[in-house]
PDB file of C-alpha atoms and ligand atoms in Angstrom:
ATOM      1  CA  MET A   9       4.549  -3.353  19.939  1.00  0.00           C
ATOM      2  CA  TYR A  10       6.436  -0.378  18.548  1.00  0.00           C
ATOM      3  CA  SER A  11       5.834   1.939  15.590  1.00  0.00           C
ATOM      4  CA  LEU A  12       8.424   3.022  13.066  1.00  0.00           C
ATOM      5  CA  ILE A  13       8.401   6.656  12.085  1.00  0.00           C
ATOM      6  CA  ARG A  14       9.431   6.625   8.475  1.00  0.00           C
ATOM      7  CA  THR A  15      10.739   9.265   6.144  1.00  0.00           C
ATOM      8  CA  GLN A  16      11.539   8.710   2.483  1.00  0.00           C
ATOM      9  CA  LYS A  17      14.986   7.515   3.518  1.00  0.00           C
ATOM     10  CA  GLY A  18      13.577   4.795   5.762  1.00  0.00           C
ATOM     11  CA  PRO A  19      12.876   4.499   9.469  1.00  0.00           C
ATOM     12  CA  THR A  20      14.378   7.355  11.463  1.00  0.00           C
ATOM     13  CA  ALA A  21      12.838   6.774  14.849  1.00  0.00           C
ATOM     14  CA  ILE A  22      10.822   4.310  16.852  1.00  0.00           C
ATOM     15  CA  TYR A  23       7.894   5.191  19.061  1.00  0.00           C
ATOM     16  CA  PHE A  24       7.383   2.729  21.883  1.00  0.00           C
ATOM     17  CA  GLU A  25       5.316   3.216  25.033  1.00  0.00           C
ATOM     18  CA  ASN A  26       5.299   7.019  24.811  1.00  0.00           C
ATOM     19  CA  ASN A  27       9.037   7.355  24.164  1.00  0.00           C
ATOM     20  CA  PHE A  28      11.071   7.931  21.032  1.00  0.00           C
ATOM     21  CA  TYR A  29      14.192   5.929  20.144  1.00  0.00           C
ATOM     22  CA  ARG A  30      16.915   6.525  17.560  1.00  0.00           C
ATOM     23  CA  LEU A  31      19.063   3.869  15.866  1.00  0.00           C
ATOM     24  CA  GLN A  32      22.375   3.588  17.682  1.00  0.00           C
ATOM     25  CA  LYS A  33      23.991   0.633  15.994  1.00  0.00           C
ATOM     26  CA  GLN A  34      23.419  -2.317  13.761  1.00  0.00           C
ATOM     27  CA  ASN A  35      25.148  -5.496  14.912  1.00  0.00           C
ATOM     28  CA  LYS A  36      26.702  -8.126  12.706  1.00  0.00           C
ATOM     29  CA  ASN A  37      24.221 -10.750  13.912  1.00  0.00           C
ATOM     30  CA  GLY A  38      21.368  -8.736  12.383  1.00  0.00           C
ATOM     31  CA  THR A  39      20.127  -7.104  15.583  1.00  0.00           C
ATOM     32  CA  LYS A  40      19.661  -3.355  15.853  1.00  0.00           C
ATOM     33  CA  ARG A  41      20.036  -1.296  19.004  1.00  0.00           C
ATOM     34  CA  TRP A  42      17.774   1.709  19.361  1.00  0.00           C
ATOM     35  CA  VAL A  43      18.374   4.134  22.235  1.00  0.00           C
ATOM     36  CA  CYS A  44      16.065   6.645  23.904  1.00  0.00           C
ATOM     37  CA  THR A  45      16.261  10.049  22.196  1.00  0.00           C
ATOM     38  CA  ASN A  46      16.695  11.641  25.604  1.00  0.00           C
ATOM     39  CA  ARG A  47      20.509  11.934  25.702  1.00  0.00           C
ATOM     40  CA  SER A  48      20.834  11.440  29.437  1.00  0.00           C
ATOM     41  CA  CYS A  49      18.723   8.277  29.387  1.00  0.00           C
ATOM     42  CA  SER A  50      20.218   4.843  28.843  1.00  0.00           C
ATOM     43  CA  CYS A  51      17.075   2.963  27.869  1.00  0.00           C
ATOM     44  CA  SER A  52      17.345   0.862  24.741  1.00  0.00           C
ATOM     45  CA  LEU A  53      15.509  -1.596  22.562  1.00  0.00           C
ATOM     46  CA  LEU A  54      17.009  -4.569  20.762  1.00  0.00           C
ATOM     47  CA  ILE A  55      15.222  -5.443  17.543  1.00  0.00           C
ATOM     48  CA  LYS A  56      15.822  -8.349  15.221  1.00  0.00           C
ATOM     49  CA  ASP A  57      13.873  -9.038  12.030  1.00  0.00           C
ATOM     50  CA  GLU A  58      11.475  -6.233  12.987  1.00  0.00           C
ATOM     51  CA  ARG A  59      10.649  -8.011  16.250  1.00  0.00           C
ATOM     52  CA  LEU A  60      11.260  -6.415  19.575  1.00  0.00           C
ATOM     53  CA  GLN A  61      13.599  -8.756  21.453  1.00  0.00           C
ATOM     54  CA  ILE A  62      14.709  -6.893  24.572  1.00  0.00           C
ATOM     55  CA  VAL A  63      13.640  -3.713  26.402  1.00  0.00           C
ATOM     56  CA  ARG A  64      16.435  -2.431  28.649  1.00  0.00           C
ATOM     57  CA  GLY A  65      16.436   0.133  31.454  1.00  0.00           C
ATOM     58  CA  GLN A  66      14.054   2.557  33.106  1.00  0.00           C
ATOM     59  CA  HIS A  67      13.552   6.022  31.714  1.00  0.00           C
ATOM     60  CA  ASN A  68      15.037   8.683  34.014  1.00  0.00           C
ATOM     61  CA  HIS A  69      12.803  11.427  32.616  1.00  0.00           C
ATOM     62  CA  THR A  70       9.130  12.117  32.155  1.00  0.00           C
ATOM     63  CA  ASN A  71       7.833  11.443  28.714  1.00  0.00           C
ATOM     64  CA  GLU A  72       5.394  13.472  26.679  1.00  0.00           C
ATOM     65  CA  LYS A  73       2.241  11.743  27.855  1.00  0.00           C
ATOM     66  CA  PRO A  74      -0.641  12.256  25.452  1.00  0.00           C
ATOM     67  CA  SER A  75      -3.798  13.775  26.912  1.00  0.00           C
ATOM     68  CA  LEU A  76      -6.899  11.701  27.612  1.00  0.00           C
ATOM     69  CA  SER A  77      -8.650  13.150  24.546  1.00  0.00           C
ATOM     70  CA  ILE A  78      -5.769  12.003  22.307  1.00  0.00           C
ATOM     71  CA  ILE A  79      -5.832   8.545  23.857  1.00  0.00           C
ATOM     72  CA  GLN A  80      -9.593   8.396  23.263  1.00  0.00           C
ATOM     73  CA  THR A  81      -9.159   9.552  19.678  1.00  0.00           C
ATOM     74  CA  ILE A  82      -6.563   6.864  18.983  1.00  0.00           C
ATOM     75  CA  ASP A  83      -8.805   4.292  20.604  1.00  0.00           C
ATOM     76  CA  ASN A  84     -11.690   5.462  18.408  1.00  0.00           C
ATOM     77  CA  LEU A  85      -9.414   5.202  15.344  1.00  0.00           C
ATOM     78  CA  ARG A  86      -8.416   1.647  16.208  1.00  0.00           C
ATOM     79  CA  GLN A  87     -12.034   0.602  16.706  1.00  0.00           C
ATOM     80  CA  THR A  88     -13.266   2.285  13.520  1.00  0.00           C
ATOM     81  CA  VAL A  89     -10.546   0.609  11.448  1.00  0.00           C
ATOM     82  CA  CYS A  90     -11.999  -2.750  12.548  1.00  0.00           C
ATOM     83  CA  SER A  91     -15.719  -1.891  12.387  1.00  0.00           C
ATOM     84  CA  ASN A  92     -15.679  -0.037   9.056  1.00  0.00           C
ATOM     85  CA  VAL A  93     -13.491  -2.327   6.969  1.00  0.00           C
ATOM     86  CA  SER A  94     -14.561  -1.038   3.574  1.00  0.00           C
ATOM     87  CA  LYS A  95     -13.195   2.450   4.230  1.00  0.00           C
ATOM     88  CA  PRO A  96      -9.500   3.104   3.527  1.00  0.00           C
ATOM     89  CA  ILE A  97      -7.446   3.489   6.695  1.00  0.00           C
ATOM     90  CA  THR A  98      -5.942   6.818   5.613  1.00  0.00           C
ATOM     91  CA  GLN A  99      -9.447   8.217   5.068  1.00  0.00           C
ATOM     92  CA  ILE A 100     -10.561   7.093   8.548  1.00  0.00           C
ATOM     93  CA  TYR A 101      -7.456   8.710  10.036  1.00  0.00           C
ATOM     94  CA  ASN A 102      -8.039  11.994   8.207  1.00  0.00           C
ATOM     95  CA  GLU A 103     -11.730  12.156   9.130  1.00  0.00           C
ATOM     96  CA  ILE A 104     -11.268  11.339  12.800  1.00  0.00           C
ATOM     97  CA  LEU A 105      -8.291  13.667  13.134  1.00  0.00           C
ATOM     98  CA  SER A 106     -10.110  16.529  11.448  1.00  0.00           C
ATOM     99  CA  THR A 107     -13.069  16.091  13.822  1.00  0.00           C
ATOM    100  CA  TYR A 108     -10.623  16.015  16.731  1.00  0.00           C
ATOM    101  CA  ARG A 109      -8.962  19.229  15.592  1.00  0.00           C
ATOM    102  CA  GLN A 110     -12.315  20.965  15.149  1.00  0.00           C
ATOM    103  CA  ASN A 111     -13.241  20.098  18.722  1.00  0.00           C
ATOM    104  CA  ASN A 112      -9.872  20.526  20.405  1.00  0.00           C
ATOM    105  CA  GLY A 113      -7.981  23.038  18.299  1.00  0.00           C
ATOM    106  CA  THR A 114      -4.515  22.390  16.946  1.00  0.00           C
ATOM    107  CA  ALA A 115      -2.438  23.152  20.028  1.00  0.00           C
ATOM    108  CA  GLU A 116      -1.729  19.583  21.063  1.00  0.00           C
ATOM    109  CA  LEU A 117       0.576  17.383  19.062  1.00  0.00           C
ATOM    110  CA  VAL A 118      -1.386  14.566  17.425  1.00  0.00           C
ATOM    111  CA  PRO A 119       0.463  11.387  16.378  1.00  0.00           C
ATOM    112  CA  MET A 120       1.261  11.471  12.678  1.00  0.00           C
ATOM    113  CA  PHE A 121      -0.260   8.779  10.491  1.00  0.00           C
ATOM    114  CA  ASP A 122       3.153   7.141  10.069  1.00  0.00           C
ATOM    115  CA  MET A 123       3.374   6.573  13.798  1.00  0.00           C
ATOM    116  CA  LEU A 124       0.066   4.732  13.866  1.00  0.00           C
ATOM    117  CA  ARG A 125       0.214   3.088  10.472  1.00  0.00           C
ATOM    118  CA  SER A 126       1.500  -0.331  11.498  1.00  0.00           C
ATOM    119  CA  THR A 127      -0.819  -0.466  14.519  1.00  0.00           C
ATOM    120  CA  LEU A 128      -3.894   0.381  12.427  1.00  0.00           C
ATOM    121  CA  TYR A 129      -3.060  -2.073   9.643  1.00  0.00           C
ATOM    122  CA  ARG A 130      -2.396  -4.783  12.212  1.00  0.00           C
ATOM    123  CA  ASP A 131      -5.749  -4.006  13.858  1.00  0.00           C
ATOM    124  CA  ARG A 132      -7.530  -4.323  10.533  1.00  0.00           C
ATOM    125  CA  ALA A 133      -5.725  -7.594   9.774  1.00  0.00           C
ATOM    126  CA  THR A 134      -7.427  -9.093  12.839  1.00  0.00           C
ATOM    127  CA  VAL A 135     -10.838  -8.751  11.129  1.00  0.00           C
ATOM    128  CA  LEU A 136      -9.883  -9.009   7.442  1.00  0.00           C
ATOM    129  CA  PRO A 137      -7.859 -11.755   5.785  1.00  0.00           C
ATOM    130  CA  LYS A 138      -4.720 -10.687   3.934  1.00  0.00           C
ATOM    131  CA  LEU A 139      -5.125  -9.740   0.293  1.00  0.00           C
ATOM    132  CA  PRO A 140      -3.574 -12.421  -1.901  1.00  0.00           C
ATOM    133  CA  HIS A 141      -0.529 -11.269  -3.871  1.00  0.00           C
ATOM    134  CA  SER A 142      -1.345 -13.592  -6.749  1.00  0.00           C
ATOM    135  CA  LEU A 143      -4.169 -15.812  -7.944  1.00  0.00           C
ATOM    136  CA  HIS A 144      -2.214 -18.834  -6.726  1.00  0.00           C
ATOM    137  CA  ARG A 145      -2.452 -17.558  -3.170  1.00  0.00           C
ATOM    138  CA  LEU A 146      -6.195 -17.000  -3.328  1.00  0.00           C
ATOM    139  CA  ILE A 147      -7.828 -19.079  -0.623  1.00  0.00           C
ATOM    140  CA  LEU A 148     -11.494 -19.900  -1.079  1.00  0.00           C
ATOM    141  CA  PRO A 149     -13.346 -20.123   2.235  1.00  0.00           C
ATOM    142  CA  ASN A 150     -15.861 -22.962   2.577  1.00  0.00           C
ATOM    143  CA  VAL A 151     -18.777 -20.572   2.345  1.00  0.00           C
ATOM    144  CA  PHE A 152     -17.846 -19.894  -1.302  1.00  0.00           C
ATOM    145  CA  ILE A 153     -17.259 -23.543  -2.185  1.00  0.00           C
ATOM    146  CA  LYS A 154     -20.675 -24.932  -1.152  1.00  0.00           C
ATOM    147  CA  ASN A 155     -24.120 -23.824  -2.226  1.00  0.00           C
ATOM    148  CA  LEU A 156     -27.121 -23.265   0.039  1.00  0.00           C
ATOM    149  CA  TYR A 157     -27.866 -27.025  -0.012  1.00  0.00           C
ATOM    150  CA  ASN A 158     -24.324 -27.686   1.256  1.00  0.00           C
ATOM    151  CA  GLU A 159     -23.473 -29.228  -2.072  1.00  0.00           C
ATOM    152  CA  ASN A 160     -19.982 -28.812  -3.505  1.00  0.00           C
ATOM    153  CA  MET A 161     -19.946 -26.049  -6.132  1.00  0.00           C
ATOM    154  CA  LEU A 162     -16.228 -25.895  -6.888  1.00  0.00           C
ATOM    155  CA  PHE A 163     -15.687 -28.635  -9.457  1.00  0.00           C
ATOM    156  CA  CYS A 164     -12.404 -27.366 -10.846  1.00  0.00           C
ATOM    157  CA  ASP A 165      -9.461 -25.677  -9.118  1.00  0.00           C
ATOM    158  CA  LYS A 166      -6.554 -26.006 -11.485  1.00  0.00           C
ATOM    159  CA  LYS A 167      -3.411 -24.308 -10.184  1.00  0.00           C
ATOM    160  CA  ARG A 168      -1.108 -24.397 -13.215  1.00  0.00           C
ATOM    161  CA  PRO A 169      -0.213 -22.940 -15.624  1.00  0.00           C
ATOM    162  CA  SER A 170      -2.957 -20.453 -14.755  1.00  0.00           C
ATOM    163  CA  ARG A 171      -5.422 -20.640 -11.912  1.00  0.00           C
ATOM    164  CA  ILE A 172      -8.777 -21.788 -13.217  1.00  0.00           C
ATOM    165  CA  LEU A 173     -11.797 -21.997 -10.948  1.00  0.00           C
ATOM    166  CA  GLY A 174     -15.016 -23.650 -12.095  1.00  0.00           C
ATOM    167  CA  PHE A 175     -18.266 -23.559 -10.142  1.00  0.00           C
ATOM    168  CA  ALA A 176     -21.364 -25.646 -10.817  1.00  0.00           C
ATOM    169  CA  SER A 177     -23.620 -27.961  -8.873  1.00  0.00           C
ATOM    170  CA  ILE A 178     -23.932 -31.543 -10.066  1.00  0.00           C
ATOM    171  CA  THR A 179     -27.652 -31.547  -9.196  1.00  0.00           C
ATOM    172  CA  ALA A 180     -28.293 -28.518 -11.408  1.00  0.00           C
ATOM    173  CA  ILE A 181     -26.399 -30.076 -14.312  1.00  0.00           C
ATOM    174  CA  LYS A 182     -28.420 -33.285 -13.908  1.00  0.00           C
ATOM    175  CA  GLN A 183     -31.662 -31.281 -13.833  1.00  0.00           C
ATOM    176  CA  LEU A 184     -30.790 -29.886 -17.234  1.00  0.00           C
ATOM    177  CA  ASP A 185     -30.715 -33.518 -18.396  1.00  0.00           C
ATOM    178  CA  LEU A 186     -28.007 -32.817 -20.940  1.00  0.00           C
ATOM    179  CA  PRO A 187     -25.074 -35.107 -20.052  1.00  0.00           C
ATOM    180  CA  ASP A 188     -24.898 -36.622 -23.537  1.00  0.00           C
ATOM    181  CA  GLU A 189     -25.108 -33.254 -25.254  1.00  0.00           C
ATOM    182  CA  LEU A 190     -22.275 -31.909 -23.110  1.00  0.00           C
ATOM    183  CA  GLN A 191     -19.926 -34.428 -24.739  1.00  0.00           C
ATOM    184  CA  LYS A 192     -20.462 -32.883 -28.186  1.00  0.00           C
ATOM    185  CA  GLU A 193     -17.738 -30.609 -29.552  1.00  0.00           C
ATOM    186  CA  SER A 194     -20.334 -28.231 -31.051  1.00  0.00           C
ATOM    187  CA  VAL A 195     -21.967 -27.817 -27.629  1.00  0.00           C
ATOM    188  CA  LYS A 196     -18.620 -27.305 -25.888  1.00  0.00           C
ATOM    189  CA  ARG A 197     -17.737 -24.628 -28.440  1.00  0.00           C
ATOM    190  CA  GLN A 198     -20.979 -22.670 -27.884  1.00  0.00           C
ATOM    191  CA  LEU A 199     -20.646 -22.939 -24.086  1.00  0.00           C
ATOM    192  CA  ALA A 200     -17.077 -21.650 -24.399  1.00  0.00           C
ATOM    193  CA  ASN A 201     -18.401 -18.750 -26.480  1.00  0.00           C
ATOM    194  CA  ILE A 202     -20.821 -17.848 -23.687  1.00  0.00           C
ATOM    195  CA  LEU A 203     -18.115 -18.138 -21.021  1.00  0.00           C
ATOM    196  CA  SER A 204     -15.855 -15.880 -23.118  1.00  0.00           C
ATOM    197  CA  LEU A 205     -18.380 -13.047 -23.424  1.00  0.00           C
ATOM    198  CA  PRO A 206     -16.522 -10.910 -20.831  1.00  0.00           C
ATOM    199  CA  LEU A 207     -13.555 -10.768 -23.223  1.00  0.00           C
ATOM    200  CA  LEU A 208     -15.512  -9.227 -26.122  1.00  0.00           C
ATOM    201  CA  PRO A 209     -15.902  -5.516 -26.808  1.00  0.00           C
ATOM    202  CA  ILE A 210     -19.076  -4.495 -25.034  1.00  0.00           C
ATOM    203  CA  ASN A 211     -21.018  -3.636 -28.225  1.00  0.00           C
ATOM    204  CA  LYS A 212     -20.514  -7.191 -29.544  1.00  0.00           C
ATOM    205  CA  ILE A 213     -21.775  -9.020 -26.478  1.00  0.00           C
ATOM    206  CA  ILE A 214     -25.510  -9.188 -27.072  1.00  0.00           C
ATOM    207  CA  ALA A 215     -25.207 -10.419 -30.665  1.00  0.00           C
ATOM    208  CA  ALA A 216     -22.568 -13.008 -29.684  1.00  0.00           C
ATOM    209  CA  PHE A 217     -24.738 -14.235 -26.814  1.00  0.00           C
ATOM    210  CA  HIS A 218     -27.770 -14.688 -29.067  1.00  0.00           C
ATOM    211  CA  ASP A 219     -25.692 -16.507 -31.704  1.00  0.00           C
ATOM    212  CA  ALA A 220     -24.417 -18.993 -29.121  1.00  0.00           C
ATOM    213  CA  ALA A 221     -27.800 -19.303 -27.408  1.00  0.00           C
ATOM    214  CA  ASP A 222     -29.618 -19.995 -30.685  1.00  0.00           C
ATOM    215  CA  SER A 223     -27.082 -22.653 -31.683  1.00  0.00           C
ATOM    216  CA  LEU A 224     -27.488 -24.439 -28.342  1.00  0.00           C
ATOM    217  CA  VAL A 225     -31.302 -24.433 -28.437  1.00  0.00           C
ATOM    218  CA  ILE A 226     -31.233 -25.768 -32.012  1.00  0.00           C
ATOM    219  CA  ILE A 227     -29.034 -28.677 -30.846  1.00  0.00           C
ATOM    220  CA  ASN A 228     -31.343 -29.448 -27.918  1.00  0.00           C
ATOM    221  CA  ARG A 229     -34.411 -27.546 -26.673  1.00  0.00           C
ATOM    222  CA  ASN A 230     -33.440 -28.348 -23.079  1.00  0.00           C
ATOM    223  CA  PHE A 231     -30.700 -25.721 -23.339  1.00  0.00           C
ATOM    224  CA  GLN A 232     -33.488 -23.092 -23.222  1.00  0.00           C
ATOM    225  CA  THR A 233     -33.529 -23.120 -19.381  1.00  0.00           C
ATOM    226  CA  PHE A 234     -29.790 -22.457 -19.253  1.00  0.00           C
ATOM    227  CA  VAL A 235     -29.954 -19.794 -21.982  1.00  0.00           C
ATOM    228  CA  ASP A 236     -32.857 -18.020 -20.235  1.00  0.00           C
ATOM    229  CA  TYR A 237     -30.953 -18.056 -16.956  1.00  0.00           C
ATOM    230  CA  VAL A 238     -27.832 -16.503 -18.490  1.00  0.00           C
ATOM    231  CA  GLU A 239     -29.899 -13.883 -20.288  1.00  0.00           C
ATOM    232  CA  LYS A 240     -31.924 -12.956 -17.221  1.00  0.00           C
ATOM    233  CA  THR A 241     -28.907 -12.868 -14.887  1.00  0.00           C
ATOM    234  CA  TYR A 242     -26.129 -11.382 -17.012  1.00  0.00           C
ATOM    235  CA  ILE A 243     -27.584  -9.699 -20.088  1.00  0.00           C
ATOM    236  CA  THR A 244     -30.802  -7.947 -19.076  1.00  0.00           C
ATOM    237  CA  SER A 245     -30.328  -7.718 -15.287  1.00  0.00           C
ATOM    238  CA  PRO A 246     -29.607  -4.158 -14.148  1.00  0.00           C
ATOM    239  CA  LYS A 247     -27.551  -5.614 -11.286  1.00  0.00           C
ATOM    240  CA  PHE A 248     -25.053  -7.682 -13.314  1.00  0.00           C
ATOM    241  CA  ASN A 249     -25.352  -6.095 -16.734  1.00  0.00           C
ATOM    242  CA  PRO A 250     -22.432  -6.432 -19.186  1.00  0.00           C
ATOM    243  CA  VAL A 251     -20.852  -3.125 -18.104  1.00  0.00           C
ATOM    244  CA  ASN A 252     -20.167  -4.722 -14.719  1.00  0.00           C
ATOM    245  CA  TRP A 253     -18.542  -7.915 -15.924  1.00  0.00           C
ATOM    246  CA  ASN A 254     -16.923  -6.829 -19.179  1.00  0.00           C
ATOM    247  CA  HIS A 255     -13.134  -7.148 -19.168  1.00  0.00           C
ATOM    248  CA  TYR A 256     -12.314  -6.045 -22.682  1.00  0.00           C
ATOM    249  CA  ASN A 257     -10.726  -2.811 -21.509  1.00  0.00           C
ATOM    250  CA  THR A 258      -8.754  -4.482 -18.720  1.00  0.00           C
ATOM    251  CA  LEU A 259      -7.025  -6.974 -21.017  1.00  0.00           C
ATOM    252  CA  SER A 260      -3.475  -5.725 -21.240  1.00  0.00           C
ATOM    253  CA  ASN A 261      -1.937  -8.077 -23.789  1.00  0.00           C
ATOM    254  CA  ARG A 262      -4.544  -8.395 -26.453  1.00  0.00           C
ATOM    255  CA  PRO A 263      -3.503 -10.078 -29.694  1.00  0.00           C
ATOM    256  CA  ARG A 264      -3.063  -7.371 -32.305  1.00  0.00           C
ATOM    257  CA  THR A 265      -5.132  -7.680 -35.428  1.00  0.00           C
ATOM    258  CA  ASN A 266      -5.813  -5.592 -38.495  1.00  0.00           C
ATOM    259  CA  ASN A 267      -9.433  -6.703 -38.650  1.00  0.00           C
ATOM    260  CA  GLN A 268     -11.755  -3.999 -37.443  1.00  0.00           C
TER     261      GLN A 268
HETATM  262 ZN1   ZN B  21      14.372   7.493  28.101  1.00  0.00          ZN
END
């Protein structure tokens, strides 16, 4: 595979197997011919839709072979990109290159990030799935759909008009012994209030939670287990406290109101 060396104006050169190529011509059928930057050399690459189609010729010159330490550094980069997936690729590049320069000085030309970019991102893509561009493209792996008892947890996956995911286990709902109550509009309203807590300003959350919780327990004492669970997990827990799940400040199109 080749790497494009980009400037702000777009790709200006291609690096492929230790040689550089410049764009010679673009054909009407969509293919592009890149020729070796060594003027006396007739080697060329034919590329269509960013895929290398044909490699022509043998180079009649020696190329700038990188030293063993550079090859090892690039190899280290490629491995680190896959083993340390939570670290940004540019940061890994900068750290490894700065260590290399400290140990080897700055005399030797080191490949610029742009030359390695596509290789490193492709390497990382082999261990990480692609980020979805929209909620519709979000794929839920099986491990997130089942619970530890291998019971289905995803009971709702509505695609349109907006993606809505709902998770609950049927066994847990049955244990609450509240199927009749769940049909009541007043219960549905209070449950919706609890589910909407992330949308409230953070200083209103605790009061709103207690209002909804009290209403539910008054309707049926069996709601106490559910209310206690929500309180323990999302209100008082230092791990998932409201600061972590509050979305009030990330809502971009909030209905405007004069009420303060
Ligand atoms: Zn050549």
